Amino acid sequence: MANALEATERKQNDKSTARDIYLPPERKKVSGGGAPHVSAKNFSIYYGEFEAVKKVNADILSKYVTAIIGPSGCGKSTFLRAINRMNDLIPNCHTTGALMFDGDDVYGKFTDEVLLRKKIGMVFQKPNPFPKSIFDNIAYGPRLHGIKDRKTLDALVEKSLRKAALWDEVSDRLDKNALGLSGGQQQRLCVARTLAVEPEILLLDEPTSALDPKATAKIEDLIQELRGSYTIMIVTHNMQQASRVSDYTMFFYEGVLIEHAPTAQLFTRPKDQMTEDYITGRFS
Amino acid sequence: MNLGTRKLLDRSFTALGIGSIIIMGLALLVVLVPIVSNGIGALVFRETVEHRKLLLSEFHRGDAGDLEKELVISNGYRQKAFDILAAFDRELEQMEPERQEVYRESYEQVRTALRVLLGPLPGEELPELTRFRYGQTRWDKAEEKLHDLLYEQKWDYSNPDVIAKPNDVSRASIFAGTSLVRLFPYVEENIDRMMMPQWTIYWGFITDSSLDSHFFGGIWPEIQGTIFLAIGAMIFAFPLGVIAAIYFTEYAREGFLNSLLRSANSTLAGVPSIVFGLFGLAFFINTLHVSESKSVLAGSLTLAIMILPTIIRAAEEAILSVPKTYKEASLGLGSTKWNTIMTVILPAALPGILTGGVISLGRAAGETAPIIFTAAVSVGTAIGLGDVLSSPTPALSWNIYNLASEHEAAAQIRHVQYGMVLSLVMIVLLLNLSAVILRARISKKLKG
Ligand SMILES: Nc1ncnc2c1ncn2[C@@H]1O[C@H](COP(=O)(O)OP(=O)(O)OP(=O)(O)O)[C@@H](O)[C@H]1O
Ligand SMILES: [Mg+2]
C-alpha cells in the first residue's frame, strides 16, 4: 500500500481534479514505515446481538496517518476503541474474527490488555485531563510504569510537552491544575500525556470536534509533526481535515468498511459509488 | 397562561418559599435558643464560695490560701446565723412541751433549708453523699434556696371546688415572738457575704468527671465516651463502606444478586435505630461474645452496622459522579483497574465520600438507641483507651435521656442536662461544619 501511496502522489501532481478542496497536501514517504501494524481479518464487533462493525479486513500501516470517516453511528469509534480494547469497559461488547497488533492477537487469551494500552495510546473526543497538576497529568503514565526518579520524570514531561507543542505555553505553570487550561491546550495536554507513555500507535477519536478552528489547526499541525514517528489513526467528521492530515482513509458505512485507500485516491477517484456520494456531501 | 397570571404565580410561589424558610428558621430558633442559653449556664455562671471549696477539696484546683481567707470572712457571717440557731435551741428547751410541739416541725424545716443553702450545720456529721457535703455552689440556685428558707409553701385547700394552690407564708411570721425571728432578715441581708458569688467560666464542666452522679463536676466521661463510640464506629464502617461501594460500582456485575444486595442496603438505611440496638445485643454480645456485657467495642460495632448503609450510599454516589472520562483516560494510558480506582477515581470521589463519612460520624455520635443495650452506662468514670474492648462508657446521648427521665434529682441539675445537650449539638455541628469545609477545600483543589 505504501507503493500505492507514492503512485497517487505522483498522479496527483500530474493532473488536478474538480474537487480541489479535498486535495491532500503533498505527502512524503515515511522512512521505516509502511508495514502492517494493525491488521483486521473478518473482524466484527457486537454490542450484545447488534453487529456494530461488520467483518472488516484491513491493514493499518505503521508510521502513517490513517483517517476514519463515515456517517454518524457507522462504527468509527467502535472500531477505533476495539484496537486498544477500550470496549472492554462496555459489559456486553464482544468481537469475532481476528485483530492483530504487531502479529499478536489483540483479543487473544493471553493478551495483557494493560500492556496493550500502554503501546496503543488514545486521545478522546472531549479533552479529559485528570483534575491534577499539568506535571502530574503528564507524569501519570510514566509513574504508573515505574518511573519514580524526579529528574527522569522532569525530562520526560518536558519532552512530551514539547512534542505536543505545548511546552512554551505551560512551562511556567506545570504545578497548576490542568483543568485551568483552555480546551485546545487541554487536548494537546492529553496528547502529551499519551506520548509520555511512549506508545507505538496513537488513536484519536474526533480530537478536534470540541475545539475552535485555531486550536484545531494546532492539533492538525501536531499530527503532521508526529507522523513518521507514530502510527496514527484519527476519526473525523471533517473531510477537509481527513484530507489534510492523513495518508490513508477508511470509509465506513453502517459498520461495513466500504473503502480503504490512499487519501488522495479516495478523495479524488473513489472506487465505490457510496464513497463518492459521501465525500461529495450527497448524504452524511 | 398570560403574563399577568404567570407573574402572580411566580410571586406567590416566592412568598410561599420565603414564608416556609422563615417558619423553619423560627422553629430552629425556638429549639436552639433555650439549648444554647441554658447550656451556656453550665459553663458560665456565678459560683459561690461552696463551689470553690468543692473544686479545691474534690478536684484539687484553686488557691488554698485565697480560699482560706475567703472562708474566714464567709464563716464569720455564717457563725452569726448559727449563733441564732443555738440561741433558739436553748429557748426551745425551756419551752413547755405543748409550745415545743408547735415549733418543732417548722424548726426542722428551717434547719433543713439552711443546711441545703450553706452545707452541713455545726455539730452535724459529715454526710455520706457528696451532694450533701456542700451548700449551694451556684448563685442562681442559692437564691432559690434562700426563698425556701424565707417562705414556707402552704397549700391552700380551703375551697374544695378549685385546684389547690401553693401559698408562700413567711417563716418570720411563723416564728414571731421567738429569738429565731432574727435569722430570716439576717440571712437575707448577708447571703452574698456568706456565699461570695463570683462570675466564672467553669471549663471543668467539659474536662472533669462527674461527682455524685452529675450533682457536681463535669461531663468529660460522656464526651469521651461519645467520641470513642463515634470514632470506633467509623473505624469499622468507613473502610468497609468504601470497599463495598467500590465493589458495587466497579466490580459487581449487574444481576439478580447485585440488585438484591443494593436494595438490602437501602432497606437497612431505613431501619429504626432501636432495632440495631437489639441486634447489637443479640449478635455482638450474646452470640459473638465480643465482650462479657456492654462495651465500647460492642457499641461501636452496632453503630457501625447502623451507619454502614449511609456510608456505602454516599460513597457509591460519589464514585458514580466521577466523570467516566477520567477512567477512560487512565485505562487508556495502560493503568490497571485497581490503580485507576486508587489514583484517579477515589481522589476525585473523595469530597463526596468524606462528606458522607463525617455526616455518619455525626449520626453515630448522636444516636441513643443503638448504645442502650450495647455500650452505655448512666454514671461512670472516663475509661482508658485500653478498656474500650471490655468496658462500657457513659455517653452524651444516653445520659441526656437518663438525666431527663431517670435521674432522682433531675430537677436540681437541669443545667448539667442542658450542658450535655449543648455539647452534643456542638460536636455534631462541628463535625458537619468540618465536612463542609473539607469538601470545599478538596473540591477547590480538584477544580484548580
Ligand atoms: N455502548 C453501546 N451499547 C450498544 N450500542 C452501542 C454502544 N455504543 C455504540 N453503539 C451503537 O453502535 C453503533 C456504532 O456506534 P459508534 O459510536 O461506533 O459510531 P460512530 O461512527 O463513532 O458515530 P459518531 O460519529 O456519532 O461518533 C451505533 O449504532 C451505536 O448506536
Ligand atoms: Mg464516535
CSV table of C-alpha atoms and ligand atoms in Angstrom, one decimal, chain A residues 77 125 205-206, ligand 2:
chain,number,residue,atom,x,y,z
A,77,SER,CA,-15.5,4.9,17.4
A,125,GLN,CA,-13.2,13.5,21.7
A,205,ASP,CA,-11.3,9.9,18.3
A,206,GLU,CA,-12.6,13.2,16.8
C,2,MG,MG,-17.8,8.3,17.6
